[in-house]
Coordinates of N, CA and C in Angstrom, one line a residue:
Chain A
D1 N -3.9 -2.1 -14.5 CA -5.1 -1.7 -14.0 C -5.0 -0.2 -14.0
A2 N -6.1 0.4 -14.8 CA -6.0 1.8 -15.1 C -6.4 2.5 -13.7
G3 N -5.7 3.7 -13.6 CA -6.1 4.5 -12.4 C -7.4 5.5 -12.8
V4 N -7.4 6.6 -12.2 CA -8.4 7.5 -12.5 C -8.1 8.3 -13.7
T5 N -9.1 8.4 -14.7 CA -8.9 9.0 -15.9 C -9.8 10.3 -16.0
Q6 N -9.2 11.4 -16.3 CA -9.9 12.6 -16.4 C -9.8 13.3 -17.8
S7 N -10.9 13.8 -18.3 CA -10.8 14.4 -19.6 C -11.7 15.7 -19.6
P8 N -11.3 16.7 -20.4 CA -10.0 16.8 -21.1 C -8.9 17.2 -20.1
T9 N -7.6 17.2 -20.6 CA -6.5 17.6 -19.7 C -6.5 19.2 -19.5
H10 N -6.8 19.8 -20.5 CA -6.7 21.3 -20.6 C -7.9 21.8 -21.4
L11 N -8.5 22.9 -20.9 CA -9.5 23.6 -21.8 C -9.6 25.1 -21.4
I12 N -9.9 25.9 -22.4 CA -10.0 27.3 -22.2 C -11.5 27.7 -22.5
K13 N -12.2 28.4 -21.5 CA -13.5 28.9 -21.7 C -13.6 30.4 -21.5
T14 N -14.6 30.9 -21.9 CA -14.9 32.4 -21.9 C -15.9 32.6 -20.6
R15 N -15.7 33.7 -20.0 CA -16.7 34.0 -18.9 C -18.1 34.0 -19.4
G16 N -18.8 33.3 -18.4 CA -20.3 33.2 -18.7 C -20.7 31.9 -19.4
Q17 N -19.7 31.1 -20.0 CA -19.9 29.9 -20.6 C -20.1 28.8 -19.6
Q18 N -20.5 27.5 -20.1 CA -20.7 26.3 -19.2 C -19.7 25.4 -19.7
V19 N -19.2 24.5 -18.6 CA -18.2 23.6 -18.9 C -18.5 22.2 -18.3
T20 N -18.2 21.1 -18.9 CA -18.4 19.9 -18.3 C -17.1 19.1 -18.3
L21 N -16.7 18.5 -17.2 CA -15.4 17.8 -17.0 C -15.8 16.3 -16.6
R22 N -15.0 15.5 -17.2 CA -15.4 14.0 -16.9 C -14.3 13.2 -16.2
C23 N -14.7 12.2 -15.5 CA -13.9 11.3 -14.7 C -14.3 9.9 -14.7
S24 N -13.4 9.1 -15.0 CA -13.6 7.6 -14.9 C -12.9 7.1 -13.7
P25 N -13.5 6.5 -12.8 CA -12.8 6.0 -11.6 C -11.9 4.8 -11.8
K26 N -11.1 4.6 -10.8 CA -10.3 3.3 -10.8 C -11.2 2.2 -10.8
S27 N -10.7 1.0 -11.5 CA -11.4 -0.1 -11.6 C -11.8 -0.6 -10.2
G28 N -13.0 -0.9 -9.9 CA -13.4 -1.5 -8.5 C -13.8 -0.4 -7.6
H29 N -13.7 0.8 -7.9 CA -14.1 2.0 -7.1 C -15.5 2.4 -7.4
D30 N -16.3 2.8 -6.4 CA -17.7 3.1 -6.6 C -18.1 4.5 -6.2
T31 N -17.1 5.3 -5.8 CA -17.3 6.6 -5.2 C -16.4 7.6 -5.9
V32 N -17.0 8.8 -6.2 CA -16.2 9.7 -6.9 C -16.3 11.1 -6.2
S33 N -15.1 11.7 -6.0 CA -15.2 12.9 -5.3 C -14.5 14.0 -6.3
W34 N -14.8 15.4 -6.2 CA -14.3 16.3 -7.1 C -13.6 17.4 -6.2
Y35 N -12.5 17.9 -6.6 CA -11.8 18.9 -5.8 C -11.4 20.1 -6.8
Q36 N -11.2 21.3 -6.4 CA -10.8 22.4 -7.0 C -9.4 22.9 -6.4
Q37 N -8.4 23.0 -7.3 CA -7.1 23.4 -6.7 C -6.7 24.7 -7.5
A38 N -6.8 25.8 -6.8 CA -6.4 27.1 -7.4 C -4.9 27.2 -7.3
L39 N -4.4 28.0 -8.2 CA -2.8 28.1 -8.2 C -2.2 28.4 -6.9
G40 N -1.3 27.6 -6.5 CA -0.6 27.9 -5.3 C -1.5 27.5 -4.0
Q41 N -2.5 26.8 -4.1 CA -3.3 26.5 -2.9 C -3.5 24.9 -3.0
G42 N -4.0 24.5 -1.7 CA -4.3 23.1 -1.6 C -5.7 22.7 -2.3
P43 N -6.0 21.5 -2.7 CA -7.2 21.3 -3.2 C -8.4 21.5 -2.2
Q44 N -9.6 21.9 -2.7 CA -10.6 22.2 -2.0 C -11.8 21.1 -2.3
F45 N -12.5 20.7 -1.5 CA -13.6 19.7 -1.8 C -14.8 20.3 -2.3
I46 N -15.2 19.8 -3.5 CA -16.5 20.3 -4.0 C -17.7 19.4 -3.7
F47 N -17.7 18.2 -4.1 CA -18.7 17.3 -3.7 C -18.2 15.7 -4.0
Q48 N -19.1 15.0 -3.5 CA -18.8 13.6 -3.6 C -20.1 12.8 -4.1
Y49 N -19.9 11.9 -4.9 CA -21.0 11.1 -5.5 C -20.9 9.6 -5.3
Y50 N -21.9 9.1 -4.8 CA -22.0 7.6 -4.5 C -23.4 7.1 -4.8
E51 N -23.5 6.0 -5.5 CA -24.8 5.4 -6.0 C -25.7 6.5 -6.7
E52 N -24.9 7.3 -7.5 CA -25.6 8.2 -8.4 C -26.2 9.4 -7.7
E53 N -25.9 9.6 -6.4 CA -26.4 10.6 -5.6 C -25.3 11.5 -5.0
E54 N -25.5 12.7 -4.9 CA -24.5 13.6 -4.2 C -24.6 13.3 -2.7
R55 N -23.5 12.8 -2.1 CA -23.5 12.3 -0.7 C -23.1 13.5 0.3
Q56 N -22.1 14.3 -0.2 CA -21.5 15.3 0.6 C -21.1 16.4 -0.3
R57 N -21.2 17.7 0.2 CA -20.9 18.9 -0.6 C -20.1 19.8 0.3
G58 N -19.1 20.4 -0.4 CA -18.3 21.4 0.2 C -18.9 22.9 0.1
N59 N -18.2 23.9 0.3 CA -18.7 25.2 0.2 C -18.5 25.8 -1.2
F60 N -19.4 25.3 -2.1 CA -19.3 25.8 -3.5 C -20.7 26.1 -3.9
P61 N -20.9 27.2 -4.7 CA -22.2 27.6 -5.2 C -22.9 26.5 -6.0
D62 N -24.1 26.9 -6.2 CA -25.0 25.9 -7.0 C -24.6 25.8 -8.5
R63 N -23.7 26.8 -8.9 CA -23.3 26.8 -10.3 C -22.5 25.5 -10.5
F64 N -22.0 24.9 -9.5 CA -21.2 23.6 -9.5 C -22.1 22.5 -9.3
S65 N -22.3 21.7 -10.2 CA -23.1 20.5 -10.1 C -22.6 19.4 -10.8
G66 N -23.1 18.2 -10.4 CA -22.4 17.0 -10.8 C -23.4 15.8 -11.2
H67 N -22.9 14.8 -11.6 CA -23.6 13.6 -12.0 C -22.7 12.4 -11.9
Q68 N -23.3 11.2 -11.5 CA -22.7 10.0 -11.4 C -23.5 9.0 -12.3
F69 N -22.9 8.3 -13.1 CA -23.6 7.3 -14.1 C -23.5 5.8 -13.5
P70 N -24.3 5.1 -14.0 CA -24.4 3.7 -13.4 C -22.9 2.9 -13.5
N71 N -22.2 3.3 -14.4 CA -20.9 2.7 -14.4 C -19.9 3.4 -13.5
Y72 N -20.4 4.1 -12.6 CA -19.6 5.0 -11.6 C -18.8 6.1 -12.1
S73 N -18.8 6.3 -13.5 CA -18.1 7.5 -13.9 C -18.9 8.8 -13.6
S74 N -18.2 9.9 -13.7 CA -18.8 11.2 -13.1 C -18.6 12.2 -14.0
E75 N -19.4 13.4 -14.0 CA -19.3 14.6 -14.6 C -19.3 15.8 -13.6
L76 N -18.5 16.7 -14.0 CA -18.7 18.0 -13.1 C -19.0 19.1 -14.0
N77 N -20.0 19.8 -13.7 CA -20.6 20.8 -14.6 C -20.5 22.2 -13.8
V78 N -19.9 23.2 -14.6 CA -20.0 24.5 -14.0 C -20.6 25.5 -14.9
N79 N -21.7 26.2 -14.5 CA -22.3 27.1 -15.2 C -21.9 28.5 -14.9
A80 N -22.2 29.4 -15.9 CA -21.9 30.9 -15.7 C -20.5 31.1 -15.2
L81 N -19.5 30.7 -16.0 CA -18.2 30.7 -15.6 C -17.6 32.0 -15.1
L82 N -16.8 32.1 -14.1 CA -16.1 33.3 -13.6 C -14.7 33.2 -13.7
L83 N -13.9 34.3 -13.9 CA -12.5 34.2 -14.0 C -11.9 33.3 -12.8
G84 N -12.6 33.5 -11.6 CA -12.1 32.9 -10.4 C -12.3 31.3 -10.4
D85 N -13.0 30.8 -11.5 CA -13.1 29.4 -11.6 C -11.9 28.8 -12.2
S86 N -11.1 29.5 -12.7 CA -9.8 29.0 -13.2 C -8.9 28.2 -12.2
A87 N -8.8 27.0 -12.5 CA -8.1 26.1 -11.5 C -7.8 24.8 -12.0
L88 N -7.2 23.9 -11.4 CA -7.0 22.6 -11.7 C -8.1 21.7 -10.9
Y89 N -8.8 20.9 -11.7 CA -10.0 20.3 -11.1 C -9.7 18.8 -11.0
L90 N -9.6 18.2 -9.8 CA -9.2 16.9 -9.5 C -10.3 16.0 -9.2
C91 N -10.2 14.8 -9.7 CA -11.2 13.8 -9.5 C -10.5 12.7 -8.6
A92 N -11.1 12.2 -7.7 CA -10.7 11.2 -6.7 C -11.6 10.1 -6.7
S93 N -11.2 8.8 -6.8 CA -12.2 7.6 -6.6 C -11.9 6.9 -5.3
S94 N -12.8 6.2 -4.8 CA -12.5 5.4 -3.6 C -13.6 4.3 -3.6
L95 N -13.5 3.5 -2.6 CA -14.5 2.6 -2.3 C -15.2 3.0 -1.1
A96 N -16.6 3.0 -1.3 CA -17.4 3.5 -0.1 C -17.2 2.6 1.1
A97 N -17.1 1.4 0.9 CA -16.9 0.5 2.1 C -15.5 0.7 2.8
G98 N -14.7 1.3 2.1 CA -13.4 1.6 2.9 C -13.4 2.9 3.7
A99 N -14.6 3.4 3.9 CA -14.8 4.6 4.8 C -13.8 5.7 4.5
G100 N -13.7 6.0 3.3 CA -12.9 7.1 2.8 C -11.5 7.0 2.7
Y101 N -10.9 5.8 3.0 CA -9.5 5.7 2.9 C -9.3 5.1 1.4
G102 N -7.9 5.2 1.0 CA -7.6 4.6 -0.3 C -8.2 5.4 -1.4
Y103 N -8.0 6.8 -1.4 CA -8.4 7.6 -2.5 C -7.3 7.5 -3.5
T104 N -7.7 7.5 -4.7 CA -6.9 7.5 -6.0 C -7.3 8.8 -6.7
F105 N -6.2 9.6 -7.0 CA -6.5 10.9 -7.7 C -6.1 10.9 -9.1
G106 N -6.8 11.4 -10.0 CA -6.5 11.6 -11.4 C -5.4 12.8 -11.5
S107 N -5.0 13.0 -12.8 CA -4.1 14.0 -13.0 C -4.7 15.4 -13.1
G108 N -6.0 15.5 -13.3 CA -6.7 16.7 -13.3 C -7.0 17.3 -14.7
T109 N -7.9 18.2 -14.7 CA -8.2 19.1 -15.8 C -7.9 20.4 -15.4
R110 N -7.0 21.1 -16.3 CA -6.7 22.5 -16.0 C -7.6 23.4 -16.9
L111 N -8.5 24.1 -16.1 CA -9.5 25.0 -16.8 C -9.0 26.5 -16.5
T112 N -8.9 27.1 -17.7 CA -8.7 28.5 -17.8 C -9.9 29.2 -18.3
V113 N -10.4 30.3 -17.4 CA -11.5 31.1 -18.0 C -11.0 32.4 -18.3
V114 N -11.2 33.0 -19.5 CA -10.7 34.2 -20.0 C -11.9 35.2 -20.3
Chain B
A1 N -14.4 22.0 14.0 CA -14.1 21.5 12.5 C -12.6 21.1 12.5
Q2 N -12.5 20.3 11.5 CA -11.1 19.8 11.2 C -10.4 20.8 10.5
S3 N -9.0 20.7 10.7 CA -8.2 21.7 9.9 C -6.7 21.2 10.1
V4 N -5.9 21.6 9.1 CA -4.5 21.4 9.2 C -3.8 22.7 8.7
T5 N -2.6 22.9 9.3 CA -1.8 24.0 9.1 C -0.3 23.5 8.7
Q6 N 0.1 23.9 7.5 CA 1.4 23.6 7.2 C 2.3 24.7 7.5
L7 N 3.3 24.5 8.3 CA 4.0 25.7 8.9 C 5.0 26.3 8.0
D8 N 5.4 25.6 7.0 CA 6.4 26.3 6.0 C 5.7 26.1 4.6
S9 N 5.9 27.2 3.8 CA 5.3 27.2 2.6 C 6.4 26.7 1.6
H10 N 7.7 26.9 1.9 CA 8.8 26.4 1.2 C 9.9 25.9 1.9
V11 N 10.5 24.7 1.7 CA 11.6 24.1 2.4 C 12.7 23.8 1.3
S12 N 13.9 24.2 1.5 CA 15.1 23.9 0.7 C 16.0 22.9 1.4
V13 N 16.6 21.9 0.8 CA 17.6 21.0 1.3 C 18.4 20.6 0.3
S14 N 19.6 20.2 0.7 CA 20.6 19.5 -0.1 C 20.4 18.1 -0.3
E15 N 20.7 17.6 -1.4 CA 20.5 16.1 -1.7 C 21.4 15.4 -0.5
G16 N 20.8 14.3 0.0 CA 21.5 13.6 1.0 C 21.3 14.0 2.5
T17 N 20.7 15.2 2.6 CA 20.5 15.7 3.9 C 18.9 15.3 4.4
P18 N 18.7 15.5 5.7 CA 17.2 15.1 6.1 C 16.2 16.1 5.7
V19 N 15.1 15.6 5.6 CA 13.9 16.5 5.3 C 12.9 16.5 6.4
L20 N 12.3 17.7 6.7 CA 11.4 17.9 7.8 C 10.3 18.9 7.2
L21 N 9.1 18.3 7.0 CA 8.0 19.2 6.6 C 6.9 19.1 7.7
R22 N 6.6 20.3 8.3 CA 5.8 20.4 9.5 C 4.3 20.6 9.3
C23 N 3.6 20.0 10.1 CA 2.1 20.0 9.9 C 1.4 20.0 11.4
N24 N 0.7 21.0 11.6 CA -0.2 20.9 12.8 C -1.7 20.7 12.4
Y25 N -2.4 19.9 13.3 CA -3.8 19.7 13.0 C -4.7 20.3 14.1
S26 N -5.9 20.3 13.8 CA -6.9 20.7 14.8 C -8.2 19.7 14.6
S27 N -8.5 19.1 15.7 CA -9.5 18.2 15.6 C -10.2 17.9 17.0
S28 N -11.5 17.8 17.0 CA -12.2 17.6 18.2 C -12.2 16.1 18.7
Y29 N -11.7 15.2 17.9 CA -11.6 13.8 18.2 C -10.3 13.3 17.5
S30 N -10.0 12.0 17.6 CA -8.9 11.3 17.0 C -9.1 11.5 15.5
P31 N -8.1 12.1 14.8 CA -8.2 12.4 13.4 C -7.7 11.2 12.6
S32 N -8.0 11.2 11.3 CA -7.3 10.5 10.3 C -6.5 11.4 9.5
L33 N -5.2 11.2 9.5 CA -4.3 12.2 8.8 C -3.5 11.5 7.7
F34 N -3.1 12.3 6.6 CA -2.6 11.8 5.5 C -1.4 12.9 5.0
W35 N -0.5 12.3 4.4 CA 0.4 13.1 3.5 C 0.4 12.7 2.1
Y36 N 0.2 13.7 1.2 CA 0.1 13.5 -0.2 C 1.2 14.3 -0.7
V37 N 1.7 13.7 -2.0 CA 2.8 14.5 -2.8 C 2.2 14.7 -4.1
Q38 N 2.6 15.9 -4.7 CA 2.1 16.2 -6.1 C 3.3 16.7 -6.9
H39 N 3.7 16.0 -7.9 CA 4.6 16.4 -8.8 C 4.0 17.2 -10.0
P40 N 4.8 18.0 -10.6 CA 4.3 18.9 -11.6 C 3.5 18.1 -12.7
N41 N 2.3 18.6 -13.0 CA 1.6 17.9 -14.1 C 1.2 16.4 -13.7
K42 N 1.1 16.1 -12.5 CA 0.7 14.9 -12.1 C -0.2 14.8 -11.0
G43 N -1.0 13.7 -10.9 CA -1.9 13.6 -9.8 C -1.4 13.5 -8.4
L44 N -2.2 13.7 -7.4 CA -1.7 13.5 -6.0 C -1.6 12.0 -5.7
Q45 N -0.5 11.7 -5.0 CA 0.0 10.3 -4.7 C 0.0 10.3 -3.1
L46 N -0.6 9.4 -2.5 CA -0.5 9.1 -1.1 C 0.7 8.6 -0.8
L47 N 1.4 9.3 0.3 CA 2.7 9.0 0.8 C 2.5 8.0 2.0
L48 N 1.6 8.5 2.9 CA 1.3 7.7 4.1 C 0.0 8.1 4.7
K49 N -0.5 7.3 5.7 CA -1.7 7.7 6.4 C -1.7 7.2 7.9
Y50 N -2.3 7.9 8.8 CA -2.4 7.6 10.1 C -4.0 7.4 10.5
T51 N -4.2 6.2 11.0 CA -5.6 6.0 11.3 C -5.8 5.4 12.8
S52 N -5.1 6.0 13.7 CA -5.2 5.6 15.1 C -4.6 4.3 15.4
A53 N -3.7 3.8 14.6 CA -2.9 2.6 14.9 C -1.6 3.1 15.5
A54 N -0.5 2.7 14.9 CA 0.8 3.0 15.4 C 1.1 4.5 15.2
T55 N 1.6 5.2 16.2 CA 1.9 6.7 16.0 C 3.0 7.0 15.1
L56 N 4.0 6.1 14.8 CA 5.0 6.3 13.9 C 4.5 5.5 12.6
V57 N 4.2 6.3 11.5 CA 3.7 5.7 10.3 C 4.9 5.8 9.2
K58 N 5.1 4.6 8.6 CA 6.0 4.5 7.4 C 5.3 4.6 6.2
G59 N 5.8 5.4 5.3 CA 5.3 5.5 3.9 C 6.1 5.0 2.9
I60 N 5.8 5.5 1.6 CA 6.5 5.1 0.4 C 7.8 6.0 0.3
N61 N 8.8 5.4 -0.5 CA 10.0 6.3 -0.8 C 10.8 6.8 0.3
G62 N 10.7 6.0 1.5 CA 11.5 6.3 2.7 C 10.8 7.3 3.6
F63 N 9.8 7.9 3.3 CA 9.1 8.9 4.2 C 8.4 8.3 5.3
E64 N 8.4 9.0 6.5 CA 7.6 8.6 7.6 C 7.1 9.8 8.4
A65 N 6.1 9.6 9.2 CA 5.5 10.7 10.0 C 5.1 10.2 11.3
E66 N 5.2 11.0 12.4 CA 4.9 10.7 13.8 C 3.7 11.5 14.2
F67 N 2.7 10.8 14.6 CA 1.5 11.5 15.2 C 1.8 11.8 16.6
K68 N 1.7 13.1 16.9 CA 2.0 13.5 18.4 C 0.7 14.3 18.9
K69 N -0.2 13.5 19.7 CA -1.4 14.1 20.2 C -1.1 15.3 21.0
S70 N 0.0 15.2 21.9 CA 0.2 16.4 22.8 C 0.6 17.6 22.2
E71 N 1.2 17.5 21.0 CA 1.7 18.6 20.2 C 0.7 18.9 19.0
T72 N -0.3 18.1 18.9 CA -1.2 18.2 17.7 C -0.4 18.3 16.4
S73 N 0.6 17.4 16.3 CA 1.5 17.6 15.0 C 1.4 16.2 14.3
F74 N 1.8 16.4 13.0 CA 1.9 15.2 12.2 C 3.0 15.6 11.1
H75 N 4.3 15.8 11.6 CA 5.4 16.2 10.8 C 5.9 15.0 9.8
L76 N 6.3 15.3 8.6 CA 6.8 14.5 7.7 C 8.3 14.5 7.6
T77 N 8.9 13.3 7.6 CA 10.3 13.4 7.7 C 11.0 12.2 6.7
K78 N 12.2 12.5 6.3 CA 12.9 11.5 5.5 C 14.4 11.7 5.9
P79 N 15.1 10.6 6.1 CA 16.5 10.7 6.5 C 17.5 11.4 5.5
S80 N 17.2 11.1 4.2 CA 18.1 11.5 3.2 C 17.3 11.9 1.9
A81 N 17.5 13.2 1.6 CA 16.7 13.7 0.4 C 17.3 13.3 -0.9
H82 N 16.4 13.0 -1.9 CA 16.8 12.7 -3.3 C 16.3 13.7 -4.2
M83 N 16.9 14.0 -5.3 CA 16.5 15.0 -6.1 C 15.1 14.8 -6.6
S84 N 14.7 13.5 -6.8 CA 13.3 13.2 -7.2 C 12.3 13.5 -6.2
D85 N 12.7 13.9 -4.9 CA 11.7 14.3 -3.9 C 11.2 15.7 -4.1
A86 N 11.8 16.4 -4.9 CA 11.3 17.9 -5.1 C 10.0 17.8 -5.6
A87 N 8.9 18.4 -5.0 CA 7.6 18.4 -5.3 C 6.8 19.2 -4.3
E88 N 5.5 19.2 -4.5 CA 4.6 19.9 -3.6 C 4.0 18.8 -2.5
Y89 N 4.0 19.1 -1.3 CA 3.6 18.2 -0.3 C 2.4 18.7 0.5
F90 N 1.3 17.9 0.7 CA 0.1 18.3 1.3 C -0.1 17.5 2.5
C91 N -0.3 18.2 3.7 CA -0.9 17.4 4.9 C -2.4 17.5 4.8
V92 N -3.0 16.5 5.1 CA -4.5 16.3 4.9 C -5.1 15.7 6.0
V93 N -6.3 16.1 6.4 CA -7.1 15.5 7.5 C -8.5 15.2 6.9
R94 N -9.1 14.1 7.3 CA -10.4 13.6 6.9 C -11.3 14.5 7.6
S95 N -12.5 15.0 7.0 CA -13.4 15.9 7.4 C -14.1 15.5 8.7
G96 N -14.3 14.2 8.9 CA -15.1 14.0 10.1 C -15.2 12.4 10.3
Q97 N -15.6 12.0 11.4 CA -15.7 10.4 11.6 C -16.5 9.9 10.6
A98 N -17.6 10.5 10.3 CA -18.5 9.9 9.2 C -18.3 10.4 7.9
G99 N -17.8 11.7 7.8 CA -17.5 12.3 6.5 C -16.3 11.8 5.8
T100 N -16.4 11.8 4.5 CA -15.2 11.4 3.8 C -14.5 12.3 3.0
A101 N -14.8 13.7 3.1 CA -14.1 14.7 2.4 C -12.7 14.8 3.0
L102 N -11.8 15.1 2.2 CA -10.4 15.4 2.6 C -10.3 17.0 2.7
I103 N -9.6 17.4 3.8 CA -9.3 18.8 3.9 C -7.8 19.0 3.8
F104 N -7.4 19.7 2.9 CA -6.0 19.8 2.5 C -5.4 21.1 3.1
G105 N -4.0 21.0 3.5 CA -3.3 22.2 4.0 C -2.9 23.0 2.6
K106 N -2.3 24.2 2.8 CA -2.0 24.8 1.7 C -0.7 24.3 0.9
G107 N 0.0 23.5 1.5 CA 1.0 22.8 0.8 C 2.5 23.3 1.1
T108 N 3.4 22.5 1.0 CA 4.9 22.9 1.2 C 5.6 22.5 0.0
T109 N 6.3 23.5 -0.7 CA 7.1 23.1 -1.8 C 8.5 22.8 -1.3
L110 N 8.9 21.6 -1.7 CA 10.3 21.0 -1.3 C 11.2 21.2 -2.5
S111 N 12.2 21.9 -2.3 CA 13.3 22.1 -3.2 C 14.6 21.2 -2.8
V112 N 15.2 20.5 -3.8 CA 16.3 19.7 -3.5 C 17.4 20.1 -4.4
S113 N 18.6 20.5 -3.7 CA 19.7 20.9 -4.6 C 20.8 19.9 -4.5
S114 N 21.6 19.9 -5.7 CA 22.7 18.9 -5.7 C 24.0 19.4 -5.0

C-alpha cells in the first residue's frame, strides 16, 4: 500500500519564478494538507484541501495557492518566489472522517530559491 | 490559541540509557497531542498520540508519553536508547476542536552515542 508520494524530490528555482509541487495521497485518504519546514524549524501549516476546496489556511500569503483534483491528489503553487521560500515542503494526507487523526506524511520536496 | 514548546533543542544520551524529551503545551481546552519523529531525508512518522483517553500513551519503538494536565506537559520517554533513535523529534498539538491543522514545536535533536 503506497504511502504519500511527492514530486519532485528536489528542485532549484530563481527568485521571481513560479513553482508547482505535487502530492499523491495515501490510498483511501481524501484530505491533503501542505506544510512548509524551514531549515532547523518545525513544519508550519500552509493549507488543507478536501472535496477540491481549500478548507483551512495558515498564515501564508496569497502567493501560495493550491488545488485538489477529483482523484484527491493535490498541487501546491508558489508564485513570485522569494529567497525565504527555500524550505522542505511536506504533504500530509488523512481521512476527513477521522477528524484530523491518522496523518501520513510524504518525504517532502526540497525547494531551493537562488 | 494552541501552542507547544519543546524545552530542549538538543538532547544527547548514551546507548542503553533513558531518553527524556520535554514538551509543554498551551490550550484553552483538552488538547490532542502527538509526537512525531523525522529521520534525515525521510518523512515525519507518528510515534504516539493523546486524544483524552488514557493519560499514559504507549507508542512505537518503545516510546511513551504521559499527559499531565496540572503541569501542561506531554514529555516523551524511552527506557533505553538505541542508536537508531537518533533523529529530530517534534511535539505537536492539533489546532482546535474542529480544526485539523497541526501545530509543531521547533523540534528536539536527539543524539545517541555508543
